[in-house]
Amino acid sequence: MDTIDLRSDTVSHPTAAMREAMAKAELGDDVFHDDPTVNQLEADAAAMLGKEAAVFVTSGTQGNLCALLAHCQRGESIIIGDTSHIFVNEQGGMAQIGGLIPHTAPVQADATMRLDDLEKAVNPDDEHKPVTRLVSLENTHNMAGGVPISAEYTAAVGDFARRNGLILHIDGARIFNAAAAYGVDVKALVADADSVTFCLSKGLCAPVGSVLVGGRDFIRRARRARKALGGSLRQAGVLAAAGLIALHEMTDRLIEDHQNAQLLAEGLSEVPGVRIRSQNTNFIIFSVAPDNELTLDEFVRELRQEYNILMSPYAGEAGVIRLRTHYWIDRRAIAKVVSAVRATLS
Ligand code: TLP
């Protein structure tokens, strides 16, 4: 029986076309800028996001850290959402490695931070305070439940950043999901940003890799940071070949994952005992009625043992499960999940 893995979109495997392209990729030593496939990926990614240059990195975490290291000096402060992935789930690399001081602002249910909270987080020119250098957004927002943020809001934060002499970085791990949700060209969502990290893995299905885009000088500094972090790879074209397919063939289909997430949420909402908390882009967050005989852990275990369906309790809130649809979850899988959940809770 095939596994139906809904724990994250990070579990997605490369497609057959990716595996074939990886086998045939032209290679070189990327530390010498000699890998034609990596060079192509970086050029195409920069063009697609409307920026001057790009650098291929091993992960979203590495892309975000390279960006912060390239933009900021030790001892400076960055304004960041209190539930942002960079703050909560990247081991505090900005402080641990970069010597940067996070100044958090509350993330609202719609994944935005209030502009007056951002204003309050900018330190005055006072020798007691670290210099505020950068503000970071996350689109789509993971802990908010896959909520996309709009071009208009991003432009307002861009305006705030310019008024205060700050750099704007976007953790756009799933920026193409946001573009699909708003039906806009991804350029519109990042026009105001000085840098953006986005992931080729996750919904776009490449096995490894993210891309950091921005201005030419910034990318030169980010390449230096990547080297110091041990992330400069040699014949990385085997990975970039899958990344090129992710970029050119997988972004336009993400809307199908969103439609499937909606279908799954509708199906689950009809199961007695299930309460859908939210459904945005490819995310679903739901809870199981507390008066049910099964604990959440037992519910998850039974789905795995009896039906080969993988879900994981949500770290952000007790009693809650968070699912993500992706390329390998089709309508047949969704029907199976709904009937397995119904049988498990009956
Ligand atoms: N998120 C993972 C886990 O780390 C939680 C997931 O399963 O969603 N930014 C955002 C918004 C992310 O969601 C993630 C991964 C990253 C950055 C980091 O990407 P990787 O895992 O490639 O370092």
mmCIF file of C-alpha atoms in Angstrom, residues 38-258:
data_model
loop_
_atom_site.group_PDB
_atom_site.id
_atom_site.type_symbol
_atom_site.label_atom_id
_atom_site.label_comp_id
_atom_site.label_asym_id
_atom_site.label_seq_id
_atom_site.Cartn_x
_atom_site.Cartn_y
_atom_site.Cartn_z
ATOM 1 C CA VAL A 38 23.779 25.963 -11.446
ATOM 2 C CA ASN A 39 24.520 29.125 -13.443
ATOM 3 C CA GLN A 40 21.331 28.599 -15.455
ATOM 4 C CA LEU A 41 19.259 28.029 -12.330
ATOM 5 C CA GLU A 42 20.623 31.167 -10.680
ATOM 6 C CA ALA A 43 20.038 33.294 -13.804
ATOM 7 C CA ASP A 44 16.496 31.969 -14.279
ATOM 8 C CA ALA A 45 15.604 32.389 -10.584
ATOM 9 C CA ALA A 46 16.862 35.977 -10.534
ATOM 10 C CA ALA A 47 14.894 36.780 -13.703
ATOM 11 C CA MET A 48 11.705 35.140 -12.437
ATOM 12 C CA LEU A 49 11.795 37.139 -9.199
ATOM 13 C CA GLY A 50 12.889 40.351 -10.902
ATOM 14 C CA LYS A 51 16.240 40.654 -9.093
ATOM 15 C CA GLU A 52 19.809 41.156 -10.351
ATOM 16 C CA ALA A 53 21.395 37.946 -9.119
ATOM 17 C CA ALA A 54 20.908 34.709 -7.228
ATOM 18 C CA VAL A 55 22.822 32.051 -5.331
ATOM 19 C CA PHE A 56 21.889 28.387 -4.978
ATOM 20 C CA VAL A 57 21.908 27.292 -1.328
ATOM 21 C CA THR A 58 21.388 23.943 0.344
ATOM 22 C CA SER A 59 18.248 24.838 2.294
ATOM 23 C CA GLY A 60 15.813 27.561 3.242
ATOM 24 C CA THR A 61 17.534 27.873 6.608
ATOM 25 C CA GLN A 62 20.904 28.398 4.941
ATOM 26 C CA GLY A 63 19.445 30.932 2.489
ATOM 27 C CA ASN A 64 17.915 32.993 5.298
ATOM 28 C CA LEU A 65 21.126 32.916 7.340
ATOM 29 C CA CYS A 66 23.302 33.836 4.342
ATOM 30 C CA ALA A 67 20.952 36.775 3.717
ATOM 31 C CA LEU A 68 21.159 38.027 7.307
ATOM 32 C CA LEU A 69 24.945 37.611 7.414
ATOM 33 C CA ALA A 70 25.348 39.432 4.102
ATOM 34 C CA HIS A 71 23.034 42.310 5.064
ATOM 35 C CA CYS A 72 23.988 42.923 8.716
ATOM 36 C CA GLN A 73 26.971 43.382 11.038
ATOM 37 C CA ARG A 74 27.346 41.614 14.393
ATOM 38 C CA GLY A 75 25.534 43.499 17.166
ATOM 39 C CA GLU A 76 22.817 44.868 14.896
ATOM 40 C CA SER A 77 19.132 44.241 15.412
ATOM 41 C CA ILE A 78 16.545 42.798 13.054
ATOM 42 C CA ILE A 79 12.765 43.113 13.259
ATOM 43 C CA ILE A 80 11.092 39.780 12.849
ATOM 44 C CA GLY A 81 7.708 38.113 13.493
ATOM 45 C CA ASP A 82 7.409 36.349 16.844
ATOM 46 C CA THR A 83 6.181 33.177 15.112
ATOM 47 C CA SER A 84 8.404 33.454 12.043
ATOM 48 C CA HIS A 85 10.365 30.389 10.950
ATOM 49 C CA ILE A 86 13.641 32.318 11.155
ATOM 50 C CA PHE A 87 12.963 33.218 14.795
ATOM 51 C CA VAL A 88 11.320 29.980 15.966
ATOM 52 C CA ASN A 89 12.675 27.158 13.835
ATOM 53 C CA GLU A 90 16.190 27.987 12.633
ATOM 54 C CA GLN A 91 17.956 27.425 15.932
ATOM 55 C CA GLY A 92 18.576 31.135 16.397
ATOM 56 C CA GLY A 93 21.337 30.968 13.780
ATOM 57 C CA MET A 94 21.126 34.760 13.398
ATOM 58 C CA ALA A 95 22.276 35.141 17.050
ATOM 59 C CA GLN A 96 24.303 31.964 17.366
ATOM 60 C CA ILE A 97 26.383 32.567 14.254
ATOM 61 C CA GLY A 98 25.650 36.114 13.163
ATOM 62 C CA GLY A 99 25.637 37.922 16.521
ATOM 63 C CA LEU A 100 22.325 39.560 15.522
ATOM 64 C CA ILE A 101 19.655 40.598 17.991
ATOM 65 C CA PRO A 102 16.070 39.718 17.093
ATOM 66 C CA HIS A 103 13.425 42.292 17.974
ATOM 67 C CA THR A 104 10.116 40.497 17.591
ATOM 68 C CA ALA A 105 6.769 41.944 16.558
ATOM 69 C CA PRO A 106 3.529 39.948 17.018
ATOM 70 C CA VAL A 107 2.322 38.112 13.919
ATOM 71 C CA GLN A 108 -1.446 38.513 13.476
ATOM 72 C CA ALA A 109 -3.846 35.795 12.305
ATOM 73 C CA ASP A 110 -3.612 37.187 8.758
ATOM 74 C CA ALA A 111 0.196 36.633 8.865
ATOM 75 C CA THR A 112 0.982 40.350 8.894
ATOM 76 C CA MET A 113 2.654 42.429 11.590
ATOM 77 C CA ARG A 114 0.964 45.738 12.418
ATOM 78 C CA LEU A 115 2.822 48.682 10.971
ATOM 79 C CA ASP A 116 2.742 50.504 14.306
ATOM 80 C CA ASP A 117 4.342 47.445 15.961
ATOM 81 C CA LEU A 118 7.067 47.600 13.308
ATOM 82 C CA GLU A 119 7.547 51.329 13.922
ATOM 83 C CA LYS A 120 7.889 50.657 17.668
ATOM 84 C CA ALA A 121 10.544 48.011 17.013
ATOM 85 C CA VAL A 122 12.915 50.470 15.308
ATOM 86 C CA ASN A 123 15.515 51.555 17.832
ATOM 87 C CA PRO A 124 16.231 55.259 18.172
ATOM 88 C CA ASP A 125 19.716 56.561 17.417
ATOM 89 C CA ASP A 126 20.815 56.011 21.007
ATOM 90 C CA GLU A 127 24.126 54.564 22.097
ATOM 91 C CA HIS A 128 22.316 52.269 24.562
ATOM 92 C CA LYS A 129 20.564 50.404 21.722
ATOM 93 C CA PRO A 130 21.676 48.122 18.922
ATOM 94 C CA VAL A 131 21.317 49.625 15.460
ATOM 95 C CA THR A 132 18.187 48.316 13.719
ATOM 96 C CA ARG A 133 19.237 47.136 10.265
ATOM 97 C CA LEU A 134 16.561 44.934 8.714
ATOM 98 C CA VAL A 135 12.944 43.812 8.747
ATOM 99 C CA SER A 136 11.941 40.300 7.680
ATOM 100 C CA LEU A 137 8.604 38.996 6.363
ATOM 101 C CA GLU A 138 7.491 35.386 5.749
ATOM 102 C CA ASN A 139 5.260 34.513 2.784
ATOM 103 C CA THR A 140 3.381 32.188 2.998
ATOM 104 C CA HIS A 141 3.484 32.185 6.791
ATOM 105 C CA ASN A 142 4.072 28.711 8.180
ATOM 106 C CA MET A 143 2.976 29.089 11.815
ATOM 107 C CA ALA A 144 -0.036 31.200 10.784
ATOM 108 C CA GLY A 145 -1.163 28.132 8.806
ATOM 109 C CA GLY A 146 0.085 28.791 5.289
ATOM 110 C CA VAL A 147 -1.520 32.245 5.083
ATOM 111 C CA PRO A 148 -0.267 34.234 2.058
ATOM 112 C CA ILE A 149 0.490 37.946 2.413
ATOM 113 C CA SER A 150 -0.441 40.372 -0.320
ATOM 114 C CA ALA A 151 1.624 42.601 -2.597
ATOM 115 C CA GLU A 152 -0.142 45.616 -1.039
ATOM 116 C CA TYR A 153 0.920 44.717 2.505
ATOM 117 C CA THR A 154 4.459 43.931 1.336
ATOM 118 C CA ALA A 155 4.587 47.321 -0.393
ATOM 119 C CA ALA A 156 3.473 49.006 2.851
ATOM 120 C CA VAL A 157 6.305 47.248 4.727
ATOM 121 C CA GLY A 158 8.683 48.239 1.906
ATOM 122 C CA ASP A 159 7.607 51.819 2.426
ATOM 123 C CA PHE A 160 8.152 51.502 6.205
ATOM 124 C CA ALA A 161 11.619 50.010 5.562
ATOM 125 C CA ARG A 162 12.620 52.839 3.190
ATOM 126 C CA ARG A 163 11.380 55.532 5.577
ATOM 127 C CA ASN A 164 13.519 54.025 8.347
ATOM 128 C CA GLY A 165 16.564 53.171 6.235
ATOM 129 C CA LEU A 166 16.017 49.421 6.769
ATOM 130 C CA ILE A 167 16.649 46.445 4.492
ATOM 131 C CA LEU A 168 13.631 44.218 3.675
ATOM 132 C CA HIS A 169 14.216 40.459 3.503
ATOM 133 C CA ILE A 170 11.463 37.938 2.682
ATOM 134 C CA ASP A 171 11.578 34.320 3.801
ATOM 135 C CA GLY A 172 9.633 33.166 0.766
ATOM 136 C CA ALA A 173 10.114 29.443 1.315
ATOM 137 C CA ARG A 174 6.639 29.086 -0.257
ATOM 138 C CA ILE A 175 6.447 32.387 -2.159
ATOM 139 C CA PHE A 176 5.168 30.594 -5.283
ATOM 140 C CA ASN A 177 2.236 29.254 -3.219
ATOM 141 C CA ALA A 178 1.475 32.859 -2.283
ATOM 142 C CA ALA A 179 1.670 33.909 -5.947
ATOM 143 C CA ALA A 180 -0.689 31.057 -6.889
ATOM 144 C CA ALA A 181 -3.114 32.007 -4.098
ATOM 145 C CA TYR A 182 -3.286 35.653 -5.231
ATOM 146 C CA GLY A 183 -3.114 34.771 -8.939
ATOM 147 C CA VAL A 184 -0.237 37.232 -9.424
ATOM 148 C CA ASP A 185 3.243 37.093 -10.912
ATOM 149 C CA VAL A 186 5.656 36.310 -8.092
ATOM 150 C CA LYS A 187 7.539 39.539 -8.976
ATOM 151 C CA ALA A 188 4.618 41.544 -7.596
ATOM 152 C CA LEU A 189 5.044 39.936 -4.162
ATOM 153 C CA VAL A 190 8.775 40.631 -3.909
ATOM 154 C CA ALA A 191 9.138 43.944 -5.761
ATOM 155 C CA ASP A 192 9.834 45.832 -2.526
ATOM 156 C CA ALA A 193 12.248 43.273 -1.074
ATOM 157 C CA ASP A 194 16.026 43.641 -1.092
ATOM 158 C CA SER A 195 16.372 39.862 -0.852
ATOM 159 C CA VAL A 196 14.203 36.761 -0.971
ATOM 160 C CA THR A 197 14.874 33.131 -0.084
ATOM 161 C CA PHE A 198 12.626 30.567 -1.758
ATOM 162 C CA CYS A 199 12.664 26.777 -1.673
ATOM 163 C CA LEU A 200 12.908 24.475 -4.675
ATOM 164 C CA SER A 201 12.083 21.571 -2.416
ATOM 165 C CA LYS A 202 8.753 21.556 -0.499
ATOM 166 C CA GLY A 203 5.833 22.063 -2.910
ATOM 167 C CA LEU A 204 8.095 22.381 -5.942
ATOM 168 C CA CYS A 205 9.394 18.826 -5.368
ATOM 169 C CA ALA A 206 13.153 19.236 -5.938
ATOM 170 C CA PRO A 207 15.017 16.899 -3.585
ATOM 171 C CA VAL A 208 17.391 19.556 -2.188
ATOM 172 C CA GLY A 209 17.919 23.268 -2.438
ATOM 173 C CA SER A 210 16.737 26.825 -2.153
ATOM 174 C CA VAL A 211 17.684 30.038 -3.925
ATOM 175 C CA LEU A 212 18.535 33.421 -2.443
ATOM 176 C CA VAL A 213 17.960 36.367 -4.787
ATOM 177 C CA GLY A 214 18.830 40.054 -4.534
ATOM 178 C CA GLY A 215 21.218 42.715 -5.803
ATOM 179 C CA ARG A 216 24.555 41.747 -7.399
ATOM 180 C CA ASP A 217 26.774 43.062 -4.556
ATOM 181 C CA PHE A 218 24.550 41.499 -1.920
ATOM 182 C CA ILE A 219 24.719 38.112 -3.670
ATOM 183 C CA ARG A 220 28.526 38.358 -3.801
ATOM 184 C CA ARG A 221 28.551 38.805 -0.001
ATOM 185 C CA ALA A 222 25.968 36.029 0.434
ATOM 186 C CA ARG A 223 28.228 33.650 -1.545
ATOM 187 C CA ARG A 224 31.005 34.438 0.945
ATOM 188 C CA ALA A 225 28.642 33.684 3.850
ATOM 189 C CA ARG A 226 27.571 30.431 2.166
ATOM 190 C CA LYS A 227 31.224 29.397 1.906
ATOM 191 C CA ALA A 228 31.807 30.085 5.603
ATOM 192 C CA LEU A 229 28.728 27.993 6.432
ATOM 193 C CA GLY A 230 30.099 25.077 4.416
ATOM 194 C CA GLY A 231 27.403 25.428 1.800
ATOM 195 C CA SER A 232 29.486 25.971 -1.335
ATOM 196 C CA LEU A 233 29.051 22.794 -3.358
ATOM 197 C CA ARG A 234 31.069 21.476 -6.274
ATOM 198 C CA GLN A 235 29.150 19.611 -9.026
ATOM 199 C CA ALA A 236 25.872 20.961 -7.668
ATOM 200 C CA GLY A 237 24.345 20.866 -11.161
ATOM 201 C CA VAL A 238 22.868 17.445 -10.337
ATOM 202 C CA LEU A 239 20.691 19.280 -7.816
ATOM 203 C CA ALA A 240 20.196 22.444 -9.864
ATOM 204 C CA ALA A 241 18.863 20.318 -12.751
ATOM 205 C CA ALA A 242 15.924 19.321 -10.555
ATOM 206 C CA GLY A 243 15.672 22.952 -9.436
ATOM 207 C CA LEU A 244 15.256 24.131 -13.037
ATOM 208 C CA ILE A 245 12.289 21.800 -13.452
ATOM 209 C CA ALA A 246 10.913 22.984 -10.104
ATOM 210 C CA LEU A 247 11.106 26.563 -11.342
ATOM 211 C CA HIS A 248 9.775 26.081 -14.860
ATOM 212 C CA GLU A 249 7.335 23.189 -14.569
ATOM 213 C CA MET A 250 6.124 23.032 -10.983
ATOM 214 C CA THR A 251 5.215 26.596 -9.991
ATOM 215 C CA ASP A 252 2.134 26.865 -12.212
ATOM 216 C CA ARG A 253 0.595 23.688 -10.826
ATOM 217 C CA LEU A 254 0.715 24.701 -7.115
ATOM 218 C CA ILE A 255 -2.884 25.898 -7.374
ATOM 219 C CA GLU A 256 -3.858 22.197 -7.703
ATOM 220 C CA ASP A 257 -2.352 21.562 -4.255
ATOM 221 C CA HIS A 258 -4.442 24.429 -2.875
#
